[in-house]
Amino acid sequence: MVLTRLTVGGRVTLPKELRLAAGLHDGDELEAEVVSDGILLRPRAERDPDQGWYWTPEWQEGEKQIELDRAAGRFGPVFDSADEFLEALRARADNAPGPGPIED
């Protein structure tokens, strides 16, 4: 059991060990319910549990880095269609050393 305190405005801080154990992150919403022996806090299930990896700090850091790279122009061309993308790949393959062009 972990002790915490109700502060000004009815705020409660969940200690780090509880947040980690429950997989909670800054900004997560919690549902609060009065039950017979107290108050139950439950993470709001707004995210698909199978997509939890996306919300890990490591993945979110990578997302931020991609946005920085995009803003700095560190990406190659953007294609408007799959056909346009495949055409560019074929052109590159035709100019690359190796066994020969890519066939459909």
mmCIF file with all atom_site columns, C-alpha atoms in Angstrom, residues 5-85:
data_model
loop_
_atom_site.group_PDB
_atom_site.id
_atom_site.type_symbol
_atom_site.label_atom_id
_atom_site.label_alt_id
_atom_site.label_comp_id
_atom_site.label_asym_id
_atom_site.label_entity_id
_atom_site.label_seq_id
_atom_site.pdbx_PDB_ins_code
_atom_site.Cartn_x
_atom_site.Cartn_y
_atom_site.Cartn_z
_atom_site.occupancy
_atom_site.B_iso_or_equiv
_atom_site.pdbx_formal_charge
_atom_site.auth_seq_id
_atom_site.auth_comp_id
_atom_site.auth_asym_id
_atom_site.auth_atom_id
_atom_site.pdbx_PDB_model_num
ATOM 1  C CA . ARG A 1 5  ? -2.456  13.087 0.213   1.00 0.00 ? 5  ARG A CA 1
ATOM 2  C CA . LEU A 1 6  ? -5.398  15.110 -1.067  1.00 0.00 ? 6  LEU A CA 1
ATOM 3  C CA . THR A 1 7  ? -4.155  18.637 -1.871  1.00 0.00 ? 7  THR A CA 1
ATOM 4  C CA . VAL A 1 8  ? -5.699  21.996 -2.756  1.00 0.00 ? 8  VAL A CA 1
ATOM 5  C CA . GLY A 1 9  ? -8.515  21.720 -5.261  1.00 0.00 ? 9  GLY A CA 1
ATOM 6  C CA . GLY A 1 10 ? -9.020  18.015 -4.568  1.00 0.00 ? 10 GLY A CA 1
ATOM 7  C CA . ARG A 1 11 ? -5.833  16.944 -6.352  1.00 0.00 ? 11 ARG A CA 1
ATOM 8  C CA . VAL A 1 12 ? -4.254  13.569 -5.695  1.00 0.00 ? 12 VAL A CA 1
ATOM 9  C CA . THR A 1 13 ? -0.774  12.641 -6.889  1.00 0.00 ? 13 THR A CA 1
ATOM 10 C CA . LEU A 1 14 ? -0.291  8.993  -7.780  1.00 0.00 ? 14 LEU A CA 1
ATOM 11 C CA . PRO A 1 15 ? 3.222   7.977  -6.737  1.00 0.00 ? 15 PRO A CA 1
ATOM 12 C CA . LYS A 1 16 ? 5.573   6.945  -9.516  1.00 0.00 ? 16 LYS A CA 1
ATOM 13 C CA . GLU A 1 17 ? 5.644   3.286  -8.464  1.00 0.00 ? 17 GLU A CA 1
ATOM 14 C CA . LEU A 1 18 ? 1.842   3.085  -8.855  1.00 0.00 ? 18 LEU A CA 1
ATOM 15 C CA . ARG A 1 19 ? 1.886   4.856  -12.240 1.00 0.00 ? 19 ARG A CA 1
ATOM 16 C CA . LEU A 1 20 ? 4.565   2.497  -13.512 1.00 0.00 ? 20 LEU A CA 1
ATOM 17 C CA . ALA A 1 21 ? 2.800   -0.595 -12.185 1.00 0.00 ? 21 ALA A CA 1
ATOM 18 C CA . ALA A 1 22 ? -0.467  0.495  -13.854 1.00 0.00 ? 22 ALA A CA 1
ATOM 19 C CA . GLY A 1 23 ? 1.226   1.555  -17.116 1.00 0.00 ? 23 GLY A CA 1
ATOM 20 C CA . LEU A 1 24 ? -0.018  5.139  -16.754 1.00 0.00 ? 24 LEU A CA 1
ATOM 21 C CA . HIS A 1 25 ? 1.558   8.098  -18.559 1.00 0.00 ? 25 HIS A CA 1
ATOM 22 C CA . ASP A 1 26 ? 1.164   11.875 -18.383 1.00 0.00 ? 26 ASP A CA 1
ATOM 23 C CA . GLY A 1 27 ? -2.115  12.875 -19.934 1.00 0.00 ? 27 GLY A CA 1
ATOM 24 C CA . ASP A 1 28 ? -3.851  9.518  -19.440 1.00 0.00 ? 28 ASP A CA 1
ATOM 25 C CA . GLU A 1 29 ? -7.465  9.851  -18.373 1.00 0.00 ? 29 GLU A CA 1
ATOM 26 C CA . LEU A 1 30 ? -8.799  7.989  -15.362 1.00 0.00 ? 30 LEU A CA 1
ATOM 27 C CA . GLU A 1 31 ? -12.392 7.100  -14.588 1.00 0.00 ? 31 GLU A CA 1
ATOM 28 C CA . ALA A 1 32 ? -13.297 7.625  -10.919 1.00 0.00 ? 32 ALA A CA 1
ATOM 29 C CA . GLU A 1 33 ? -16.085 5.706  -9.210  1.00 0.00 ? 33 GLU A CA 1
ATOM 30 C CA . VAL A 1 34 ? -17.293 5.671  -5.628  1.00 0.00 ? 34 VAL A CA 1
ATOM 31 C CA . VAL A 1 35 ? -17.489 2.057  -4.432  1.00 0.00 ? 35 VAL A CA 1
ATOM 32 C CA . SER A 1 36 ? -18.555 0.595  -1.087  1.00 0.00 ? 36 SER A CA 1
ATOM 33 C CA . ASP A 1 37 ? -15.096 0.803  0.489   1.00 0.00 ? 37 ASP A CA 1
ATOM 34 C CA . GLY A 1 38 ? -13.620 3.877  -1.189  1.00 0.00 ? 38 GLY A CA 1
ATOM 35 C CA . ILE A 1 39 ? -12.877 5.387  -4.589  1.00 0.00 ? 39 ILE A CA 1
ATOM 36 C CA . LEU A 1 40 ? -11.843 3.280  -7.552  1.00 0.00 ? 40 LEU A CA 1
ATOM 37 C CA . LEU A 1 41 ? -9.633  4.824  -10.250 1.00 0.00 ? 41 LEU A CA 1
ATOM 38 C CA . ARG A 1 42 ? -9.588  3.010  -13.569 1.00 0.00 ? 42 ARG A CA 1
ATOM 39 C CA . PRO A 1 43 ? -7.621  3.987  -16.713 1.00 0.00 ? 43 PRO A CA 1
ATOM 40 C CA . ARG A 1 44 ? -10.004 5.102  -19.430 1.00 0.00 ? 44 ARG A CA 1
ATOM 41 C CA . ALA A 1 45 ? -9.863  2.548  -22.230 1.00 0.00 ? 45 ALA A CA 1
ATOM 42 C CA . GLU A 1 46 ? -9.720  4.986  -25.135 1.00 0.00 ? 46 GLU A CA 1
ATOM 43 C CA . ARG A 1 47 ? -6.754  3.280  -26.756 1.00 0.00 ? 47 ARG A CA 1
ATOM 44 C CA . ASP A 1 48 ? -6.711  -0.137 -28.321 1.00 0.00 ? 48 ASP A CA 1
ATOM 45 C CA . PRO A 1 49 ? -4.677  -2.320 -25.918 1.00 0.00 ? 49 PRO A CA 1
ATOM 46 C CA . ASP A 1 50 ? -2.984  -3.950 -28.911 1.00 0.00 ? 50 ASP A CA 1
ATOM 47 C CA . GLN A 1 51 ? -1.548  -0.544 -29.803 1.00 0.00 ? 51 GLN A CA 1
ATOM 48 C CA . GLY A 1 52 ? 0.082   0.067  -26.414 1.00 0.00 ? 52 GLY A CA 1
ATOM 49 C CA . TRP A 1 53 ? 3.575   -0.058 -27.944 1.00 0.00 ? 53 TRP A CA 1
ATOM 50 C CA . TYR A 1 54 ? 2.783   3.145  -29.840 1.00 0.00 ? 54 TYR A CA 1
ATOM 51 C CA . TRP A 1 55 ? 2.320   5.079  -26.603 1.00 0.00 ? 55 TRP A CA 1
ATOM 52 C CA . THR A 1 56 ? 5.573   3.984  -24.960 1.00 0.00 ? 56 THR A CA 1
ATOM 53 C CA . PRO A 1 57 ? 8.019   6.817  -24.214 1.00 0.00 ? 57 PRO A CA 1
ATOM 54 C CA . GLU A 1 58 ? 10.572  5.287  -26.602 1.00 0.00 ? 58 GLU A CA 1
ATOM 55 C CA . TRP A 1 59 ? 8.149   5.167  -29.531 1.00 0.00 ? 59 TRP A CA 1
ATOM 56 C CA . GLN A 1 60 ? 6.822   8.664  -28.834 1.00 0.00 ? 60 GLN A CA 1
ATOM 57 C CA . GLU A 1 61 ? 10.400  9.983  -28.778 1.00 0.00 ? 61 GLU A CA 1
ATOM 58 C CA . GLY A 1 62 ? 10.887  8.450  -32.233 1.00 0.00 ? 62 GLY A CA 1
ATOM 59 C CA . GLU A 1 63 ? 7.693   10.144 -33.438 1.00 0.00 ? 63 GLU A CA 1
ATOM 60 C CA . LYS A 1 64 ? 9.019   13.497 -32.232 1.00 0.00 ? 64 LYS A CA 1
ATOM 61 C CA . GLN A 1 65 ? 12.317  12.889 -34.030 1.00 0.00 ? 65 GLN A CA 1
ATOM 62 C CA . ILE A 1 66 ? 10.503  12.079 -37.278 1.00 0.00 ? 66 ILE A CA 1
ATOM 63 C CA . GLU A 1 67 ? 8.597   15.370 -37.058 1.00 0.00 ? 67 GLU A CA 1
ATOM 64 C CA . LEU A 1 68 ? 11.872  17.251 -36.485 1.00 0.00 ? 68 LEU A CA 1
ATOM 65 C CA . ASP A 1 69 ? 13.474  15.470 -39.460 1.00 0.00 ? 69 ASP A CA 1
ATOM 66 C CA . ARG A 1 70 ? 10.461  16.224 -41.653 1.00 0.00 ? 70 ARG A CA 1
ATOM 67 C CA . ALA A 1 71 ? 10.502  19.922 -40.661 1.00 0.00 ? 71 ALA A CA 1
ATOM 68 C CA . ALA A 1 72 ? 14.247  20.077 -41.436 1.00 0.00 ? 72 ALA A CA 1
ATOM 69 C CA . GLY A 1 73 ? 13.747  18.513 -44.863 1.00 0.00 ? 73 GLY A CA 1
ATOM 70 C CA . ARG A 1 74 ? 15.712  15.350 -44.082 1.00 0.00 ? 74 ARG A CA 1
ATOM 71 C CA . PHE A 1 75 ? 13.330  13.083 -45.998 1.00 0.00 ? 75 PHE A CA 1
ATOM 72 C CA . GLY A 1 76 ? 13.442  11.973 -49.596 1.00 0.00 ? 76 GLY A CA 1
ATOM 73 C CA . PRO A 1 77 ? 10.697  12.531 -52.124 1.00 0.00 ? 77 PRO A CA 1
ATOM 74 C CA . VAL A 1 78 ? 7.013   12.182 -51.279 1.00 0.00 ? 78 VAL A CA 1
ATOM 75 C CA . PHE A 1 79 ? 4.910   10.113 -53.661 1.00 0.00 ? 79 PHE A CA 1
ATOM 76 C CA . ASP A 1 80 ? 1.264   10.713 -54.501 1.00 0.00 ? 80 ASP A CA 1
ATOM 77 C CA . SER A 1 81 ? 0.519   7.085  -55.316 1.00 0.00 ? 81 SER A CA 1
ATOM 78 C CA . ALA A 1 82 ? 1.823   3.560  -54.985 1.00 0.00 ? 82 ALA A CA 1
ATOM 79 C CA . ASP A 1 83 ? 2.377   3.459  -58.756 1.00 0.00 ? 83 ASP A CA 1
ATOM 80 C CA . GLU A 1 84 ? 4.534   6.590  -58.590 1.00 0.00 ? 84 GLU A CA 1
ATOM 81 C CA . PHE A 1 85 ? 6.547   5.046  -55.746 1.00 0.00 ? 85 PHE A CA 1
#
